[in-house]
PDB file of N, CA and C in Angstrom:
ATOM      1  N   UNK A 103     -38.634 -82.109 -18.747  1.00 62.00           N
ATOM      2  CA  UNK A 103     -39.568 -82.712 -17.822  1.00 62.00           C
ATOM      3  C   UNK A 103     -39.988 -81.665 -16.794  1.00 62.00           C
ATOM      4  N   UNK A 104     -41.523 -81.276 -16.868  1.00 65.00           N
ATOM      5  CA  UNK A 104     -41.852 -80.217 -15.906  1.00 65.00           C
ATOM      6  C   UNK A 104     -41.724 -81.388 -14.577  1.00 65.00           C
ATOM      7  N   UNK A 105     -41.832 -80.482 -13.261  1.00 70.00           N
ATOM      8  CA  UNK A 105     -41.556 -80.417 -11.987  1.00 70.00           C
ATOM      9  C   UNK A 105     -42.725 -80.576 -11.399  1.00 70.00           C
ATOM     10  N   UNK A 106     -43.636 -81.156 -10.999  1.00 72.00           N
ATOM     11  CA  UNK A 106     -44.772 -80.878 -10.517  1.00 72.00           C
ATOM     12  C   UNK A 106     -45.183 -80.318  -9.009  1.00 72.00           C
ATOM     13  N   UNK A 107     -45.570 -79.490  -8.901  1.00 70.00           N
ATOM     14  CA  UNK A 107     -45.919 -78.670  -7.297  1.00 70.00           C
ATOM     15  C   UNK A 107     -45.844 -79.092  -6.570  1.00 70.00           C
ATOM     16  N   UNK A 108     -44.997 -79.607  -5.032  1.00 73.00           N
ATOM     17  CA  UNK A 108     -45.544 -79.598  -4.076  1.00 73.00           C
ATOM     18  C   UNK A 108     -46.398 -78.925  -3.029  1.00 73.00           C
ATOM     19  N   UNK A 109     -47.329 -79.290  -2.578  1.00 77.00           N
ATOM     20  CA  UNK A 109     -47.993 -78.297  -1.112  1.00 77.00           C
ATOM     21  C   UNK A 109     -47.283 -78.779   0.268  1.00 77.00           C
ATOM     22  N   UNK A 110     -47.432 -77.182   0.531  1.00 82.00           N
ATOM     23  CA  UNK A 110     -46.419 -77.504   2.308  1.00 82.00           C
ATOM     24  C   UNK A 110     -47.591 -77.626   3.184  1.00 82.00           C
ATOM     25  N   UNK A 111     -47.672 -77.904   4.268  1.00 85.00           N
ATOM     26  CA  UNK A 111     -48.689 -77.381   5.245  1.00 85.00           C
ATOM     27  C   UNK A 111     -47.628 -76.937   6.363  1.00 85.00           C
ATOM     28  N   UNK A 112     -48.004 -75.755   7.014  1.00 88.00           N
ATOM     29  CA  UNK A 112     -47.174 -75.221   7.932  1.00 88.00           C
ATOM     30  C   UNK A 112     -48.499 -75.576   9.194  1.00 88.00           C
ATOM     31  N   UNK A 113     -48.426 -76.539  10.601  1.00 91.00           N
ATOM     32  CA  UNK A 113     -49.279 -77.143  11.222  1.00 91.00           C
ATOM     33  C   UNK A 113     -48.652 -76.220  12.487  1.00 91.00           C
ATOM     34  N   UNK A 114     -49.863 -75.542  12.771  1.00 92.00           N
ATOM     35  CA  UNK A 114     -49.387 -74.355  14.197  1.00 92.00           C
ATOM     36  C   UNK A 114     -50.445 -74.909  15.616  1.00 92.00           C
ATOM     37  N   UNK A 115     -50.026 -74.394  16.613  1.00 94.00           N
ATOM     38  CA  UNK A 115     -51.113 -74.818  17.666  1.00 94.00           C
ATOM     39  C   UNK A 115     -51.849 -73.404  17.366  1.00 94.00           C
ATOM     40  N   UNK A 116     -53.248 -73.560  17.774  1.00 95.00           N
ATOM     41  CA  UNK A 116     -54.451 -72.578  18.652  1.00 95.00           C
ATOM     42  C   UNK A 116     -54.284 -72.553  19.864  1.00 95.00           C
ATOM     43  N   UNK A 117     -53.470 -71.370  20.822  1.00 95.00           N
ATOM     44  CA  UNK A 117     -54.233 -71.725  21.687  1.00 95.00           C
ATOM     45  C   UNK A 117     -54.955 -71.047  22.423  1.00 95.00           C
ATOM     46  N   UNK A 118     -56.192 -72.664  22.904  1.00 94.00           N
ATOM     47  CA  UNK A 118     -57.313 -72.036  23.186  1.00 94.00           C
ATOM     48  C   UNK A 118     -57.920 -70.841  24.340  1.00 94.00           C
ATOM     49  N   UNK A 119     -57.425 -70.617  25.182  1.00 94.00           N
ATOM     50  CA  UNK A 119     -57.146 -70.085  26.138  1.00 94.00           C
ATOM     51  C   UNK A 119     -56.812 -68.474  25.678  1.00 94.00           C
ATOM     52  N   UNK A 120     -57.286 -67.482  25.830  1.00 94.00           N
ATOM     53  CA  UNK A 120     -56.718 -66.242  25.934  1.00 94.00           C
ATOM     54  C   UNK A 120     -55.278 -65.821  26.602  1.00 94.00           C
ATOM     55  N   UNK A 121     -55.971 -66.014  27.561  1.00 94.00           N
ATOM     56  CA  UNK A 121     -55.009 -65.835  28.436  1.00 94.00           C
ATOM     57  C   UNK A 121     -53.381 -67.007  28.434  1.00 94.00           C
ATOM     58  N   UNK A 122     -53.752 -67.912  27.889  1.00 94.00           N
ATOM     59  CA  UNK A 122     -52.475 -68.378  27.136  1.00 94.00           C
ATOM     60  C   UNK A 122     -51.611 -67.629  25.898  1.00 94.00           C
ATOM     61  N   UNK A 123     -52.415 -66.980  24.865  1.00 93.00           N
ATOM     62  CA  UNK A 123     -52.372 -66.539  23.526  1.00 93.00           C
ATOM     63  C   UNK A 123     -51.548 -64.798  24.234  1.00 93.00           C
ATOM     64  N   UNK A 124     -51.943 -64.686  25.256  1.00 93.00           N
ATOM     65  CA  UNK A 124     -51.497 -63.034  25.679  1.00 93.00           C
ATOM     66  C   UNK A 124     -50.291 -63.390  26.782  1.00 93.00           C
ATOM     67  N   UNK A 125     -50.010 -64.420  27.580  1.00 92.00           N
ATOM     68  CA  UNK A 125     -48.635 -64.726  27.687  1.00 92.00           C
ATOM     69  C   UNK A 125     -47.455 -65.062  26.486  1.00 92.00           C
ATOM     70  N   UNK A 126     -47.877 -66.125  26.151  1.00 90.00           N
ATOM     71  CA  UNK A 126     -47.254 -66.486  24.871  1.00 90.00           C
ATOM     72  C   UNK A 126     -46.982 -65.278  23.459  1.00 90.00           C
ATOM     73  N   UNK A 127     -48.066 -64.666  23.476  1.00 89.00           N
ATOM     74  CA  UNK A 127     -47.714 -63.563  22.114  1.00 89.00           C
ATOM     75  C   UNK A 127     -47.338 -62.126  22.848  1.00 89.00           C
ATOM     76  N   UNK A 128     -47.749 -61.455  24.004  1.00 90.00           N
ATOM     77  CA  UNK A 128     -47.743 -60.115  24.065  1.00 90.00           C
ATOM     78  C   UNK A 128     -49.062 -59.909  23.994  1.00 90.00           C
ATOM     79  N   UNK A 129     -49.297 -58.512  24.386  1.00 91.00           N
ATOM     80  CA  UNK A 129     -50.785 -57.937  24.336  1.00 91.00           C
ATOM     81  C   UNK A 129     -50.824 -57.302  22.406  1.00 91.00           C
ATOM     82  N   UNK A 130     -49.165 -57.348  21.995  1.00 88.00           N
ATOM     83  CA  UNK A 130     -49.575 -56.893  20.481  1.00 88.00           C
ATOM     84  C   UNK A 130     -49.804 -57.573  19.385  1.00 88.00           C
ATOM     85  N   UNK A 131     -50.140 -59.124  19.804  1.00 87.00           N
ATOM     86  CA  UNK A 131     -50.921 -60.499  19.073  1.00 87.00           C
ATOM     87  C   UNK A 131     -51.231 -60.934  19.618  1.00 87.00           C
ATOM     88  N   UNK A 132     -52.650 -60.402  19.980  1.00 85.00           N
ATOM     89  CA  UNK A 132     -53.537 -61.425  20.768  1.00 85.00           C
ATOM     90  C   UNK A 132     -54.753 -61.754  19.435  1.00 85.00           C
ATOM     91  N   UNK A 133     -54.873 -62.573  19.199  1.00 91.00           N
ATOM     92  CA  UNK A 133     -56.099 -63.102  17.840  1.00 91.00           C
ATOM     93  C   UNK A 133     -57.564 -63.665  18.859  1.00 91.00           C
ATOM     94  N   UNK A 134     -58.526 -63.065  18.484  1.00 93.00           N
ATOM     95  CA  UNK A 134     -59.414 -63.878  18.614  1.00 93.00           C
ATOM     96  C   UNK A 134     -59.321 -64.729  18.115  1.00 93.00           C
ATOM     97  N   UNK A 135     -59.473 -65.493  17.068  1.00 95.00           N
ATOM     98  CA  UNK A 135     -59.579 -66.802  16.286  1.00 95.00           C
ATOM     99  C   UNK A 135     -58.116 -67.104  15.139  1.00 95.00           C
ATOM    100  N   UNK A 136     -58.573 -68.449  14.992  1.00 95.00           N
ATOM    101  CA  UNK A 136     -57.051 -69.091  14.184  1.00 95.00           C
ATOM    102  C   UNK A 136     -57.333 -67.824  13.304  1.00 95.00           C
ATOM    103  N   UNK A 137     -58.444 -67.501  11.996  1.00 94.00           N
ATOM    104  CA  UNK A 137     -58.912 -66.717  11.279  1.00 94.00           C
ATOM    105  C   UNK A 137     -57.812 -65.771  11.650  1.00 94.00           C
ATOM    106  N   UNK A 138     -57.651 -64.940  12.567  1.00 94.00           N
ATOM    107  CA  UNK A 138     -57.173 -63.542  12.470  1.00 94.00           C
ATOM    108  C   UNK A 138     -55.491 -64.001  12.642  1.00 94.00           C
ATOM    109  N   UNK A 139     -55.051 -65.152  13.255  1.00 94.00           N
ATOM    110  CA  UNK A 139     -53.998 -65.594  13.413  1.00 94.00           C
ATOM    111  C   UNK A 139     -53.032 -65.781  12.150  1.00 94.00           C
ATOM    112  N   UNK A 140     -54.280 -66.649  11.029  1.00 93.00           N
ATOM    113  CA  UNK A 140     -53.754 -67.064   9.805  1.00 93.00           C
ATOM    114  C   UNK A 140     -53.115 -65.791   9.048  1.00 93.00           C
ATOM    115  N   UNK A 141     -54.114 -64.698   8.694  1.00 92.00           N
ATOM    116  CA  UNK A 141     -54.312 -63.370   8.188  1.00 92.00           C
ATOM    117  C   UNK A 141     -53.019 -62.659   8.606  1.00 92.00           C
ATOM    118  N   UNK A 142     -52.413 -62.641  10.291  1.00 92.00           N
ATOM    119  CA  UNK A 142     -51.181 -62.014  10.343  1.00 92.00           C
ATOM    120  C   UNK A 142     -49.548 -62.967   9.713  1.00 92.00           C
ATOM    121  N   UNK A 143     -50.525 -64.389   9.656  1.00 89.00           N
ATOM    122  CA  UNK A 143     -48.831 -64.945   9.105  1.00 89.00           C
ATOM    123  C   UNK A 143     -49.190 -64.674   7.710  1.00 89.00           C
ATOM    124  N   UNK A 144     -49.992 -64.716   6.805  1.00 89.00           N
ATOM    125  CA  UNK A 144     -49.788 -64.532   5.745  1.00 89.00           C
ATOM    126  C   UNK A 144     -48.957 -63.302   5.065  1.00 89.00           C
ATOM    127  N   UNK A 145     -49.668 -62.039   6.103  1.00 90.00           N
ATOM    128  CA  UNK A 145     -49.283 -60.853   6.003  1.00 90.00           C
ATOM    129  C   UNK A 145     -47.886 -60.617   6.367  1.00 90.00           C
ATOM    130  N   UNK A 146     -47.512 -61.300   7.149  1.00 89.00           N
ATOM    131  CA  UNK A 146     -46.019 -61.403   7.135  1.00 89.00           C
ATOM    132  C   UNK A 146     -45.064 -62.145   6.390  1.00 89.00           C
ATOM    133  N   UNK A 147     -45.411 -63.450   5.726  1.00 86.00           N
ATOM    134  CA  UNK A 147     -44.987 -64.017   4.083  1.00 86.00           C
ATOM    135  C   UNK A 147     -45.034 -63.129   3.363  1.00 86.00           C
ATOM    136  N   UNK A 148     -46.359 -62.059   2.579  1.00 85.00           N
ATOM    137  CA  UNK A 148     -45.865 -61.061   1.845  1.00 85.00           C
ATOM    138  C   UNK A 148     -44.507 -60.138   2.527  1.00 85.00           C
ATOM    139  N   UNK A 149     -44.956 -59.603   3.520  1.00 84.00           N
ATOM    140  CA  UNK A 149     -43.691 -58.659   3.616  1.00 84.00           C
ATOM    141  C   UNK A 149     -42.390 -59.133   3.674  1.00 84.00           C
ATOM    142  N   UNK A 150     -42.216 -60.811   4.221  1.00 83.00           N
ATOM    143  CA  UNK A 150     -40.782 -61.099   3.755  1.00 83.00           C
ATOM    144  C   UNK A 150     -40.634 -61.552   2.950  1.00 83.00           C
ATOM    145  N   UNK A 151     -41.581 -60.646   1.422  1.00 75.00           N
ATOM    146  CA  UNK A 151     -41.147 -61.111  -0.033  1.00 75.00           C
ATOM    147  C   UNK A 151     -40.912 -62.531  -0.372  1.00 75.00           C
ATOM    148  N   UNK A 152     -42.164 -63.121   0.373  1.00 78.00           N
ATOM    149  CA  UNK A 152     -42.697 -64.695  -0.048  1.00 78.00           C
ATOM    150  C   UNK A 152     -44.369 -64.479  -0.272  1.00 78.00           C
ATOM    151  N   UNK A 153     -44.319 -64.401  -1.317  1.00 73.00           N
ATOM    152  CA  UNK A 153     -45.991 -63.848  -2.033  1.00 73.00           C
ATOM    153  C   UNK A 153     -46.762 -65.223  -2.465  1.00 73.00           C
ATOM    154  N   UNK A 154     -45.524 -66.217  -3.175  1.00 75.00           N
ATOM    155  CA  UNK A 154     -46.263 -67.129  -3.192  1.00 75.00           C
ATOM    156  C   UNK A 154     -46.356 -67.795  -2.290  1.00 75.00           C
ATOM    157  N   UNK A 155     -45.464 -67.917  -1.349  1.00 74.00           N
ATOM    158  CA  UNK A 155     -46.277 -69.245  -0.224  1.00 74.00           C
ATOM    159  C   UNK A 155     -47.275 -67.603   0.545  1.00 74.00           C
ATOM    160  N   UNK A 156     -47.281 -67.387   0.708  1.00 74.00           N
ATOM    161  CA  UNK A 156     -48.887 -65.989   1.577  1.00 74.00           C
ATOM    162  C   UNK A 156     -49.944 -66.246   0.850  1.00 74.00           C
ATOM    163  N   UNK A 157     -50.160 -66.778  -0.669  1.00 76.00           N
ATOM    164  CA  UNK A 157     -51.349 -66.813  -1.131  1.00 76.00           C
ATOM    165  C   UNK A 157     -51.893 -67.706  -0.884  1.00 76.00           C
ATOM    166  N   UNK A 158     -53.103 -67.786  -0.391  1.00 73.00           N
ATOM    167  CA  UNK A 158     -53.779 -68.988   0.696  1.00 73.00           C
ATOM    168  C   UNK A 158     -54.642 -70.009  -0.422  1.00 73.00           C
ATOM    169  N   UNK A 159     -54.732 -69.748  -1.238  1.00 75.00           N
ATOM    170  CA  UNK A 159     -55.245 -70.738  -2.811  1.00 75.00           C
ATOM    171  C   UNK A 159     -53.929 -71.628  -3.187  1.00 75.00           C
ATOM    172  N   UNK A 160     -52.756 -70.627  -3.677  1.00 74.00           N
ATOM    173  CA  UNK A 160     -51.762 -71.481  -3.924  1.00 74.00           C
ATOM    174  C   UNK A 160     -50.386 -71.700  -3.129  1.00 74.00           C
ATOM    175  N   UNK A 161     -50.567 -70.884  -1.948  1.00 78.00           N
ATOM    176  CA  UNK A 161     -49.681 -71.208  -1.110  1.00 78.00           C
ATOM    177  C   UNK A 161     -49.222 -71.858  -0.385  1.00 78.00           C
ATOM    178  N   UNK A 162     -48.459 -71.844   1.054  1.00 86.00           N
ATOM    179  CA  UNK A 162     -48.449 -72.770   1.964  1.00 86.00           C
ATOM    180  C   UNK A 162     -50.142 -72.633   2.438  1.00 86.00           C
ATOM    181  N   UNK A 163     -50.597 -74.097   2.855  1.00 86.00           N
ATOM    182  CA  UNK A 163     -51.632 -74.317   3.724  1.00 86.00           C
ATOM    183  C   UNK A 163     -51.372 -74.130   5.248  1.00 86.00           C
ATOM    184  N   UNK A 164     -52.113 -73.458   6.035  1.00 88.00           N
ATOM    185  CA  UNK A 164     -51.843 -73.296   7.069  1.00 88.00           C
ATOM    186  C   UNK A 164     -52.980 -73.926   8.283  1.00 88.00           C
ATOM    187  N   UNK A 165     -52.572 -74.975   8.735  1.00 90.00           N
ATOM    188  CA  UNK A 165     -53.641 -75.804   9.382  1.00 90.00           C
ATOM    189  C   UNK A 165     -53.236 -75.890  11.145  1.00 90.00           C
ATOM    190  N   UNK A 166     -54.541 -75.266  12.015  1.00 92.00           N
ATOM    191  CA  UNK A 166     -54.303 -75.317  13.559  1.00 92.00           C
ATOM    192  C   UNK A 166     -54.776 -76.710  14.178  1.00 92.00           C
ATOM    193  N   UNK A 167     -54.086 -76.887  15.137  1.00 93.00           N
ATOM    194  CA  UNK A 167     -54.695 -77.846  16.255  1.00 93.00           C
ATOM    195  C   UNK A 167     -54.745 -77.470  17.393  1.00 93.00           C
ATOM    196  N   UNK A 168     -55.970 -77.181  18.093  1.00 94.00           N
ATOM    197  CA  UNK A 168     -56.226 -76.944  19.603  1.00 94.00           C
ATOM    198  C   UNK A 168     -54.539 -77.181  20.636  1.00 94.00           C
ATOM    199  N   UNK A 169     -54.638 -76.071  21.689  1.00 96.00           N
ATOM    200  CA  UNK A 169     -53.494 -76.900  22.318  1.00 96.00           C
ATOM    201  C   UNK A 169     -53.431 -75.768  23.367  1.00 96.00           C
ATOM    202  N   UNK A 170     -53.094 -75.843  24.161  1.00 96.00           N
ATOM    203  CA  UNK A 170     -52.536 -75.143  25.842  1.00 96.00           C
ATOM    204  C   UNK A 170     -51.390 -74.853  26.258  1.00 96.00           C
ATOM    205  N   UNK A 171     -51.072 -73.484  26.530  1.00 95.00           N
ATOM    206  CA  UNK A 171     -49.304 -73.551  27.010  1.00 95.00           C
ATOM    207  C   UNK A 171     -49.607 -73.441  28.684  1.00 95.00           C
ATOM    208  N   UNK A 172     -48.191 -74.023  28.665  1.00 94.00           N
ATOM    209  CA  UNK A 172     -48.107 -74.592  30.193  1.00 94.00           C
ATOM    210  C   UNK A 172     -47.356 -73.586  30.846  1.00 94.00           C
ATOM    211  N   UNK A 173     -47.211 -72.340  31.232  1.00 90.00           N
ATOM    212  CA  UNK A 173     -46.345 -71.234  31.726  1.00 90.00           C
ATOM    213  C   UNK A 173     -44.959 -71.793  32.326  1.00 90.00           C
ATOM    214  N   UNK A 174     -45.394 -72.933  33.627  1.00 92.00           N
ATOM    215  CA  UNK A 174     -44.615 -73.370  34.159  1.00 92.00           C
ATOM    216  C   UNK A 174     -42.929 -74.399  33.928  1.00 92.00           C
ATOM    217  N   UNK A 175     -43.498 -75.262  32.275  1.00 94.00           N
ATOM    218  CA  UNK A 175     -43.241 -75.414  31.842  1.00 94.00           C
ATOM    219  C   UNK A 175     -42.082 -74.894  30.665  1.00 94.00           C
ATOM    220  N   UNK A 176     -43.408 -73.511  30.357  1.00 92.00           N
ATOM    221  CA  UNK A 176     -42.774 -72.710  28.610  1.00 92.00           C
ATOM    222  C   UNK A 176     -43.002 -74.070  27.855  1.00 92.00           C
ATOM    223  N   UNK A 177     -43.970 -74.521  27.947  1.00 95.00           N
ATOM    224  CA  UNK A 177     -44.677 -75.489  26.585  1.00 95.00           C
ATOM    225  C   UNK A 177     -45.573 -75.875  26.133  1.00 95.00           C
ATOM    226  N   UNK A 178     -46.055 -75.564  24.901  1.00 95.00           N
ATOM    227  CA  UNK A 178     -47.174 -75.984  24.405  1.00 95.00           C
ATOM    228  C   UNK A 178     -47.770 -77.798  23.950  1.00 95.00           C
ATOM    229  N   UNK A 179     -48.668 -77.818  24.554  1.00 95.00           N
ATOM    230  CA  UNK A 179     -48.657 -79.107  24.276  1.00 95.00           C
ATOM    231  C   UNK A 179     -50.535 -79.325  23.792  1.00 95.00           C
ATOM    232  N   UNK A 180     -50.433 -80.450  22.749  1.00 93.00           N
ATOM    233  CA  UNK A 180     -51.436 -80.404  21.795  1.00 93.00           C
ATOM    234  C   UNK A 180     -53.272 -80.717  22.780  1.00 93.00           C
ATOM    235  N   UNK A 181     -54.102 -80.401  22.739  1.00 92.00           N
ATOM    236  CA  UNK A 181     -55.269 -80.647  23.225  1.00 92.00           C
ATOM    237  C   UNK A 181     -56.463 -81.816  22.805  1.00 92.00           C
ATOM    238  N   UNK A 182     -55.178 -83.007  22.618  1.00 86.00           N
ATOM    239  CA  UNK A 182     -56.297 -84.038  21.116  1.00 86.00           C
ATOM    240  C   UNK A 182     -55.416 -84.673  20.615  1.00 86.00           C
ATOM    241  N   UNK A 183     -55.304 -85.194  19.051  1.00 87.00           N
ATOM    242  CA  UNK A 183     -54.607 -85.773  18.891  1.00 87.00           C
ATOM    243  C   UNK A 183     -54.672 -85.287  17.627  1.00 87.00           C
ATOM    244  N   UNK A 184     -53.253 -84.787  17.023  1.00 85.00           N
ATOM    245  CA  UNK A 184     -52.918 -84.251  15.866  1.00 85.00           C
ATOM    246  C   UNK A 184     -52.712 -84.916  14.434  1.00 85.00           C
ATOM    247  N   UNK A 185     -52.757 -86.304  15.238  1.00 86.00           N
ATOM    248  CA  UNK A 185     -52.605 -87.298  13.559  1.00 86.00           C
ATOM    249  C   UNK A 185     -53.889 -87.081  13.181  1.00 86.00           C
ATOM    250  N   UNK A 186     -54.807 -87.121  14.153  1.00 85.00           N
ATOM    251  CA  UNK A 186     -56.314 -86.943  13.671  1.00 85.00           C
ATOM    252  C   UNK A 186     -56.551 -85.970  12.555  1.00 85.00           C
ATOM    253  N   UNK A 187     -56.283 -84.033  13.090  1.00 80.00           N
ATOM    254  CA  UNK A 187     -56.660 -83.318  12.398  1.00 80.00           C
ATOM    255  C   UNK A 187     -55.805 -83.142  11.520  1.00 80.00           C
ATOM    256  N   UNK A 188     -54.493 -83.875  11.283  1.00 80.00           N
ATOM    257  CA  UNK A 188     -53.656 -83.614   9.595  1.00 80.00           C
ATOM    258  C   UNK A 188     -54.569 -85.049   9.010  1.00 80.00           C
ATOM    259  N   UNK A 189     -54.863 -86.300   9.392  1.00 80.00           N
ATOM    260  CA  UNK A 189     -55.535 -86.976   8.647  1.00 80.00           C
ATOM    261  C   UNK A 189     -56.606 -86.300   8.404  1.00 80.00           C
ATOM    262  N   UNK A 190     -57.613 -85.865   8.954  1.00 79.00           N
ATOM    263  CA  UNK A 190     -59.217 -84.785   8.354  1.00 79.00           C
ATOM    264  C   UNK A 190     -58.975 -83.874   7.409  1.00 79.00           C
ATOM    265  N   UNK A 191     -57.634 -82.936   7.566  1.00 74.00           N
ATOM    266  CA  UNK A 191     -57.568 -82.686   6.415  1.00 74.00           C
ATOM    267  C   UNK A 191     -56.945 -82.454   5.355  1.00 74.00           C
ATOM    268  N   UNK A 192     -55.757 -83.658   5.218  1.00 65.00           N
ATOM    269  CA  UNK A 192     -55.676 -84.664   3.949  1.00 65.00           C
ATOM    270  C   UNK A 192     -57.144 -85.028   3.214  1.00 65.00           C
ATOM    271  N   UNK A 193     -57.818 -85.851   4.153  1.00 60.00           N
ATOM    272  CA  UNK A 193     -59.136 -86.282   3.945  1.00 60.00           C
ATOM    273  C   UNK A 193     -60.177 -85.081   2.799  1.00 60.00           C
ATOM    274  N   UNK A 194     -59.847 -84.080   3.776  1.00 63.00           N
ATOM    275  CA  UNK A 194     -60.772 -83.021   3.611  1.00 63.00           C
ATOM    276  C   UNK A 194     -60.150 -82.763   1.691  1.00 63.00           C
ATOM    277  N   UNK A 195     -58.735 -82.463   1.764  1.00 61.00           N
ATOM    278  CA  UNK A 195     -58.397 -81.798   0.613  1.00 61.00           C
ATOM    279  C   UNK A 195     -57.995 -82.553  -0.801  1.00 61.00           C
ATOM    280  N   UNK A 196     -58.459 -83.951  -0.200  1.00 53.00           N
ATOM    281  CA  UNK A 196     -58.422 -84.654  -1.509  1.00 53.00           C
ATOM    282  C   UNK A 196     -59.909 -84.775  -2.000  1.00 53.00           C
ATOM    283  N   UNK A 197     -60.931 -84.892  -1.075  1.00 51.00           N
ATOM    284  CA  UNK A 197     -61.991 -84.570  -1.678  1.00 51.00           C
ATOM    285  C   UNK A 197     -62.525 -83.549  -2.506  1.00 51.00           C
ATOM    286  N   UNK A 198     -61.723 -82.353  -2.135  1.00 49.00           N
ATOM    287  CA  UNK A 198     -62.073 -80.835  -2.838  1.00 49.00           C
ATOM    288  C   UNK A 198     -61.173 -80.690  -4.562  1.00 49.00           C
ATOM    289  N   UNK A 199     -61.944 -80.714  -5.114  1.00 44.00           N
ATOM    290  CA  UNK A 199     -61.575 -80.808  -6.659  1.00 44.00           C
ATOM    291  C   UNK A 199     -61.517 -79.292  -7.185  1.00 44.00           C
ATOM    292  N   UNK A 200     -61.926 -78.171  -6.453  1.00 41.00           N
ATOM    293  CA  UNK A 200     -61.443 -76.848  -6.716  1.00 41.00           C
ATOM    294  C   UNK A 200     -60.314 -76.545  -6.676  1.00 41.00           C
TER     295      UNK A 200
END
């Protein structure tokens, strides 16, 4: 009996704020966009010799939600509501037949 695939989604905040993204990461990950964000975790799945979840076709899915860190705090907290954007795209990826 084959095994059939699961998909992971690994669900990260954005956040929106620069100047959040350069407290929180350092000045040596600062991303303009999720885009360049996604690109360094993938790149770091290959190098810790996880090739298949890094491949973004058959790998882990990697899906952002807006969100703000609070310095004062040390916490990030979401900008919206996150059932929303994992329901959109569930939504989204059952429609896509590619």
């Amino acid at each position: 009996k084959q095994q059939q695939r699961q998909m992971v989604t690994l669900v990260i905040p954005w956040l929106e704020l620069e100047e959040d993204r350069l407290e929180l990461y350092g000045p040596d990950h600062v991303f303009a966009n999720p885009q360049e964000q996604e690109t360094y975790i993938r790149e770091w799945l290959r190098h810790a010799a996880m090739e298949d979840a890094a491949d973004s076709k058959t790998g882990i899915r990697i899906l952002f939600y807006p969100a703000r860190y609070h310095s004062g705090l040390k916490s990030i907290f979401a900008m919206g509501d996150i059932c929303a954007v994992l329901r959109n795209q569930i939504t989204d990826d059952d429609g896509d037949d590619s």
